[in-house]
XYZ file of C-alpha atoms in Angstrom:
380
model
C 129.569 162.128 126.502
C 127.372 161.014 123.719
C 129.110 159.986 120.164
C 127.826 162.591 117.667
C 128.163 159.782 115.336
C 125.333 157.636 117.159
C 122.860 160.417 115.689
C 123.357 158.571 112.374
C 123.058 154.817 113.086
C 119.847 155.718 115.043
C 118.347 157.584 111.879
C 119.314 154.707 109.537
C 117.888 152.229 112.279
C 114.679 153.717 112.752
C 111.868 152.277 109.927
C 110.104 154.545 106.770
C 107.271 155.159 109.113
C 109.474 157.252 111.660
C 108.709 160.927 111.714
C 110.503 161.832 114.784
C 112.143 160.755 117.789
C 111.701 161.522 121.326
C 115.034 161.726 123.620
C 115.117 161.308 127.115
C 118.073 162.235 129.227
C 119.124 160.437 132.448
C 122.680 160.195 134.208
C 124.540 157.840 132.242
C 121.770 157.134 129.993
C 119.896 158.335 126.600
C 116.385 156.692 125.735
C 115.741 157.119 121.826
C 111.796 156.170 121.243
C 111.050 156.501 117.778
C 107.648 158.133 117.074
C 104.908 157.200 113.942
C 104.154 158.869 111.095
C 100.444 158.267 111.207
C 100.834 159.025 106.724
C 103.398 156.658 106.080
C 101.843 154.089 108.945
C 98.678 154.079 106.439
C 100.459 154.403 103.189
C 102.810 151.257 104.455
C 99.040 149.147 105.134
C 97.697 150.409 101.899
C 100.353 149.084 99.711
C 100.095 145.446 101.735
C 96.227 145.870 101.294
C 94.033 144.611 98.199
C 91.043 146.726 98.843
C 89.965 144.932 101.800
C 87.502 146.896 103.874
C 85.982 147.356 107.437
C 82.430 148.391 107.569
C 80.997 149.495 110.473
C 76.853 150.212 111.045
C 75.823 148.458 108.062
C 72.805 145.635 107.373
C 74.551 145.075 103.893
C 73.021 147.491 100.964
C 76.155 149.614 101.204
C 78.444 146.845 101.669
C 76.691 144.809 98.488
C 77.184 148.284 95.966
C 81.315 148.119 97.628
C 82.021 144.436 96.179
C 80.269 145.139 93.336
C 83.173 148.241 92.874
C 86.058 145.898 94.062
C 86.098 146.118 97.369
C 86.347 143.004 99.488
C 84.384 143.359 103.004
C 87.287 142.114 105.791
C 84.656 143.686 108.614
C 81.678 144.491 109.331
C 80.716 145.692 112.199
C 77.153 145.538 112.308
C 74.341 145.751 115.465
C 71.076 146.660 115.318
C 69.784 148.902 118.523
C 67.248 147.402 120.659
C 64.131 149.500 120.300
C 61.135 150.063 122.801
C 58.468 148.339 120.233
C 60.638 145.243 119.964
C 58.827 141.724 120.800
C 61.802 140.131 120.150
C 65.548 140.491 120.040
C 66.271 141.870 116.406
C 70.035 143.124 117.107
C 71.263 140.544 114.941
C 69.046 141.148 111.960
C 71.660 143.465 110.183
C 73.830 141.430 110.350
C 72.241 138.490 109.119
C 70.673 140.426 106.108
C 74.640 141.642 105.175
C 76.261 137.865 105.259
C 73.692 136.997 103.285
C 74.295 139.198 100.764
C 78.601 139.743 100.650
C 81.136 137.559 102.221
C 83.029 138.696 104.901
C 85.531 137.411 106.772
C 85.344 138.894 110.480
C 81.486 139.780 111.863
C 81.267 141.429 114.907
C 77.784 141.324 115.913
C 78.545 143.930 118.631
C 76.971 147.803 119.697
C 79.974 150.380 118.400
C 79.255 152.259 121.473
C 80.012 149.710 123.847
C 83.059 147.956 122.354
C 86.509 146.623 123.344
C 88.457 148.064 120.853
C 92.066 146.154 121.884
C 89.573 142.978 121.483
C 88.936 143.849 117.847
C 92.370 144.667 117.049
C 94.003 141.978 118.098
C 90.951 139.901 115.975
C 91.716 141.841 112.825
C 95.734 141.942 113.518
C 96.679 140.298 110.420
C 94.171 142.484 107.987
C 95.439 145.224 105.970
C 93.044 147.639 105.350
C 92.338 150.074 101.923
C 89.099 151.717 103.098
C 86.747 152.163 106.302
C 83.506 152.874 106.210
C 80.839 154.445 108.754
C 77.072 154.856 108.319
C 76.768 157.040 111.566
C 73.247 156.588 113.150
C 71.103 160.163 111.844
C 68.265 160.174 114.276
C 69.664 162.722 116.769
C 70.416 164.873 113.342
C 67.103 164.021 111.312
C 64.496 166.993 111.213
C 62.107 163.693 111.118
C 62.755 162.941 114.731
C 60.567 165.647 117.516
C 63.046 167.986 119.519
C 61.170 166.141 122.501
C 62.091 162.775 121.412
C 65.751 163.939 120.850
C 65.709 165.081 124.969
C 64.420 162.031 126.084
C 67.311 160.209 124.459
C 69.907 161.964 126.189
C 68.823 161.608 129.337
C 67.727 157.965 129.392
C 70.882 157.022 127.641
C 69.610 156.230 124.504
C 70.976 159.216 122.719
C 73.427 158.326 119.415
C 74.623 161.710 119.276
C 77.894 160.724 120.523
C 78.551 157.961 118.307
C 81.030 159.885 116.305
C 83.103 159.492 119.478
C 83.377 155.292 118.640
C 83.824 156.443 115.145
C 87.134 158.305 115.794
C 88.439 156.139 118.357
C 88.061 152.987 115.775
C 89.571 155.033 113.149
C 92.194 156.682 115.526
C 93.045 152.871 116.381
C 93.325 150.927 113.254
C 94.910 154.233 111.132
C 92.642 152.975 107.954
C 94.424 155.218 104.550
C 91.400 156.557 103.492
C 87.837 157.184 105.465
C 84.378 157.328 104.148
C 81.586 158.822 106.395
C 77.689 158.739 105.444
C 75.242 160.529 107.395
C 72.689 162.930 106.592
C 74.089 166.389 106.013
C 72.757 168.026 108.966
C 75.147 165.590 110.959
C 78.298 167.399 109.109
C 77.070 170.654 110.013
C 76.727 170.275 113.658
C 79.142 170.367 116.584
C 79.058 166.637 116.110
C 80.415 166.764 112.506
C 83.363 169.142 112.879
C 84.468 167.740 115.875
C 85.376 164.289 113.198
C 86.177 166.917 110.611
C 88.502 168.555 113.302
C 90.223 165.185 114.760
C 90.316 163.957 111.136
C 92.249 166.648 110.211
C 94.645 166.142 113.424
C 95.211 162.697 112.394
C 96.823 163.594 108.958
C 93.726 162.910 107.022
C 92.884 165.084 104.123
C 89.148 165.771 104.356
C 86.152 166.843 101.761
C 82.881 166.653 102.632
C 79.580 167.694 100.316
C 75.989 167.409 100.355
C 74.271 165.421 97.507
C 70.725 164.976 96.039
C 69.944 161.615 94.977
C 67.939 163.082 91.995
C 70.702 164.675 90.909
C 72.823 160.791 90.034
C 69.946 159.470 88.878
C 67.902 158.474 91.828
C 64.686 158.031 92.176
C 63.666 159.628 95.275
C 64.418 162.857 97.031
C 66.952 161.363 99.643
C 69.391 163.882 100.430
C 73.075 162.859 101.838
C 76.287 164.059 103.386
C 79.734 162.375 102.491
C 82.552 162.757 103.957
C 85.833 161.296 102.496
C 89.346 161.706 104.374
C 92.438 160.396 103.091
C 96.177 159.968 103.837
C 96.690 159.052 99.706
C 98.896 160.865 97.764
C 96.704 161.566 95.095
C 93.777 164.360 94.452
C 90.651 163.105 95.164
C 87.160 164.913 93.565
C 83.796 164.538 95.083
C 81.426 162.844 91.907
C 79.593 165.525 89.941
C 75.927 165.637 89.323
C 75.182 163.030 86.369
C 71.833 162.709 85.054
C 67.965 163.221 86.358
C 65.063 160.942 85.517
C 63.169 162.241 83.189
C 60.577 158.927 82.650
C 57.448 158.956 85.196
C 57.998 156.572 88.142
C 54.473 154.931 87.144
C 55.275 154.424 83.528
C 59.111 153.188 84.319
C 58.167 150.809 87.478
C 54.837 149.473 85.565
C 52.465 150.377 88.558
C 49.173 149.706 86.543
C 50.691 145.736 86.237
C 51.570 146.217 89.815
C 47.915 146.968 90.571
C 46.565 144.556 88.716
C 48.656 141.755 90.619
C 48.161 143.395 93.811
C 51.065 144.450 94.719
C 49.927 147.499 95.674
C 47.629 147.590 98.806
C 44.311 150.051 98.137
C 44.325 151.910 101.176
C 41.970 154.732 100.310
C 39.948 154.524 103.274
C 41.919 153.936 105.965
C 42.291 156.020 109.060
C 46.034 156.651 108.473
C 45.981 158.074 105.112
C 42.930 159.878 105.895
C 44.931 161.341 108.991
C 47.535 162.190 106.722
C 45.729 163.316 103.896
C 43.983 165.826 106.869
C 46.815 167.033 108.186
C 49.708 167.056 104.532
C 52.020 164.928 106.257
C 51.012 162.325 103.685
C 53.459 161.925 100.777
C 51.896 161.440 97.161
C 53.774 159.593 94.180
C 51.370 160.250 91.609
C 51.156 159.215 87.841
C 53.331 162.072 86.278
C 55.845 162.288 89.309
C 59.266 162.339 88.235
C 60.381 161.077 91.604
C 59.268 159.389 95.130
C 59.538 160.873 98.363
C 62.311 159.841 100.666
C 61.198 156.652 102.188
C 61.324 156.387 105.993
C 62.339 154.005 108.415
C 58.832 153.725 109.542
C 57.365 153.261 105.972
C 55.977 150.096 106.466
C 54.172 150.670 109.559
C 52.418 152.888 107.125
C 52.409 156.406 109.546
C 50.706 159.609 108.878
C 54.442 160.206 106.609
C 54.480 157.634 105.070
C 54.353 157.667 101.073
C 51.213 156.909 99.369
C 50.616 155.857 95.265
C 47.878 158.012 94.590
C 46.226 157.302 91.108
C 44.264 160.175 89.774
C 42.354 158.465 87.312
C 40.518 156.226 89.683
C 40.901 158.006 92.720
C 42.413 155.397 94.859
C 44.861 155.363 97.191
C 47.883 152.608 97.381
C 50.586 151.604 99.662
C 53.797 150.812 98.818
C 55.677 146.814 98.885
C 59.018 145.970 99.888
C 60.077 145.548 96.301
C 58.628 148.660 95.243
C 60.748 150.360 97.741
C 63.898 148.346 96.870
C 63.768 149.631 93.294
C 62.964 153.255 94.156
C 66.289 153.118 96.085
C 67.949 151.041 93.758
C 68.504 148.297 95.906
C 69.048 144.752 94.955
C 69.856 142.008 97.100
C 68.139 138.966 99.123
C 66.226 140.079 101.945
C 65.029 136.124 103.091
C 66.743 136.322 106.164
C 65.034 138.749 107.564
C 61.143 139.738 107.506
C 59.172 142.541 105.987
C 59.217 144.905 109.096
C 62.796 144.409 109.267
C 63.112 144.576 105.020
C 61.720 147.964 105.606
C 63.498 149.625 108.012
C 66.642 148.168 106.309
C 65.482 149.832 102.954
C 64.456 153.325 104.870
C 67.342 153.735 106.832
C 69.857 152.562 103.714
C 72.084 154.506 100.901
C 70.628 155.291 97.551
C 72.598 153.131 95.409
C 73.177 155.076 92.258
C 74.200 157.773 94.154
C 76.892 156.022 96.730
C 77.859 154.018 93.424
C 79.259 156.946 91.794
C 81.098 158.389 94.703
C 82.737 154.932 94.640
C 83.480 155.229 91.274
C 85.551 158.321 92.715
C 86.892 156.667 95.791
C 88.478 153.857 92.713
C 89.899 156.636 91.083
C 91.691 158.061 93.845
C 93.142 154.758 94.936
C 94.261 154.007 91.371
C 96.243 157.467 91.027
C 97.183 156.375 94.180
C 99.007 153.212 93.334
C 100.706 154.853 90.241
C 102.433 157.628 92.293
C 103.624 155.425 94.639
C 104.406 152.554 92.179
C 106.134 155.375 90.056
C 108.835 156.301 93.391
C 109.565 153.040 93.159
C 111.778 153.811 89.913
C-alpha cells in the first residue's frame, strides 16, 4: 500500500526543471522517473550562460558581426564540402578564415551531416549556451542552381536537402534557449522549412520567421534572406523593421573612378564571358547611377555568364569586380590572409549581408535583455 504522503516528498525532491513524472507499477514496487521540462532545462542554461554561442556552417563573417554584438563564439562548427572542381582539399578553409577572425574556444572541423553528436556533447559538457546559430546550406533551395543539378545530387548523395535533419538533432540535443536559422527564404517555405518550424514548435520553442531585403537595412545589394528565430525566453521578441535605403550611387560612394585608375578593377570588355552574358542577359550591370549591386554569387570570381559586371557608360568599358570591392558591397570586414582569392570569394558570395544580420542582432540583444529582467525580477 503506497503512503499518500510519499506523493509530497517526491514533488519537493524532484528539481525546477521537472514537468512531470512517469510511474511505473510492479508487485511490491513503484518506479518514480522524473521527466524534463525542455523550457525550464534552457531557461536553467541561460541564466548560467554569458552569451556564449555555438555556430554551426560558418567561415566566420557571421560569427565576426556576433562578437562585435556581445556574443562570445564557444563553437563553431565549421566544414567546407568537398566539391568536384577541387585540386586540393579545401574543407578546412572555413574554418581557418573564422579563427582568424573571432576566438573560439571549441572548433570542430567536422561535416554536420556525418557527425557523432554524443562526441560533441560530451566535448562541450561544461559550456552553457545563450544562442545557436545555423547557416543551413541553400543550394538545393536556390532558383540559381538547374532542377537537373538538384536530381543529380540526390541520387549521388550529394544532396544538402536534408541537412535540416543535423540541424534539429544538434538543437534537439544540446536544448540551446533561443535558435537562429539563416537560409534563403525559399528554404522556409518548403517541406524542408516547416518540418524545423514544426519540430521547433514540438520542442517548446516559440518561432517567427520573415523574409528580408538587404536594401531595405541599408545594404548594398539585392540579397534577399529568410530568418528564423525560436526561443524558449520569456520575453516578446520582434523581427527588426525596415531602416533606411541607400540613396548615394554605388560609384560615387565606393570611389570606382580611383578604383579604375589603380586598377582595381579588371577591363573585361572583350572577353568571351561577358560577351556570352551580355548575349544572352544573364550578365548583371552595376552602372554609374545604380543605387545598388546585384546579389553576388558564389561563383563570382570565376567570373560566369552571372556574374556582376561594372559597366561605365561614359567610356564604354566593361569591369570586373575585386575581392574588396565585394567585401564592402556586403559590408564585410575582416582578414581574409588565410585563405586565397577563390576561396575569399566564395566565402563573400555564399555569406550574410552584414547590416542586415546586424540589426536582427540588435533584436536578438533586446530579447535576451527583457529576458534577464523578467527573470531577475521573480527573483524578488
Amino acid at each position: 500500500m503506497l503512503d499518500i504522503r510519499s506523493q509530497t516528498l517526491i514533488n519537493d525532491a524532484f528539481p525546477e526543471d521537472t514537468q512531470t513524472v512517469h510511474v511505473q507499477f510492479s508487485y511490491g514496487e513503484i518506479l518514480i522517473t522524473p521527466m524534463c521540462n525542455r523550457k525550464a532545462a534552457a531557461i536553467k542554461q541561460f541564466k548560467k550562460s554569458n552569451n556564449e554561442c555555438f555556430v554551426a556552417c560558418s567561415s566566420g563573417v557571421d560569427a565576426l558581426s556576433m562578437v562585435k554584438k556581445g556574443f562570445k563564439i564557444e563553437t563553431l562548427l565549421e566544414y567546407r564540402p568537398h566539391e568536384k572542381r577541387d585540386k586540393n582539399d579545401m574543407t578546412e578553409t572555413g574554418a581557418l578564415n573564422a579563427i582568424a577572425n573571432v576566438e573560439v574556444k571549441h572548433l570542430i572541423n567536422e561535416d554536420i551531416m556525418n557527425l557523432d553528436i554524443e562526441r560533441i556533447s560530451k566535448l562541450c559538457s561544461r559550456s552553457n549556451y545563450t544562442n545557436a546559430t545555423f547557416s543551413i546550406q541553400c543550394d538545393e533551395f536556390s532558383n540559381i542552381k538547374a532542377n537537373s543539378l538538384k536530381s543529380s545530387a540526390l541520387d549521388d548523395g550529394t544532396s544538402s536537402l536534408d541537412m535540416v535533419i543535423d540541424a534539429i538533432n544538434i538543437i534537439s540535443k544540446f536544448n540551446f534557449p533561443t535558435v537562429l536559422v539563416e537560409s534563403v527564404p525559399n528554404f522556409f517555405t518548403s517541406d524542408a522549412g516547416k518540418i524545423l518550424i514544426a519540430r521547433l514548435n514540438r520542442l517548446g520553442y516559440k518561432t517567427y520567421w520573415d523574409k528580408f531585403d538587404a536594401r531595405d537595412y541599408g545594404g548594398l545589394t539585392s540579397r534577399v534572406r529568410g530568418y528564423l528565430f525560436a526561443t524558449m525566453l520569456p520575453s516578446r521578441f520582434e523581427m527588426p523593421k525596415p531602416t533606411n535605403k541607400n540613396n548615394i550611387p554605388i560609384w560615387d560612394l565606393l570611389n570606382f573612378d580611383e578604383r579604375i585608375a589603380s586598377g582595381e578593377l579588371r577591363d573585361v570588355t572583350h572577353t568571351s564571358s561577358l560577351q556570352d552574358g551580355l548575349k544572352t542577359g544573364r550578365a548583371r550591370l552595376l552602372k554609374r547611377d545604380s543605387l545598388f549591386a546585384f546579389s553576388i554569387l558564389k561563383s563570382q570570381n570565376r567570373q560566369a555568364k552571372d556574374s556582376l559586371f561594372i559597366y561605365d557608360e561614359v567610356n564604354e568599358k566593361y569591369y570586373f569586380t575585386s575581392n574588396k570591392l565585394l567585401s564592402e558591397l556586403m559590408g564585410i570586414e575582416m582578414d581574409f590572409s588565410t585563405v586565397r582569392g577563390t576561396i575569399e570569394s566564395e566565402i563573400v558570395g555564399q555569406s550574410i549581408e552584414v547590416p542586415l544580420h546586424e540589426q536582427l542582432l540588435d533584436s536578438i540583444n533586446l530579447h535576451i535583455m527583457e529576458s534577464n529582467q523578467i527573470l531577475l525580477n521573480k527573483l524578488f
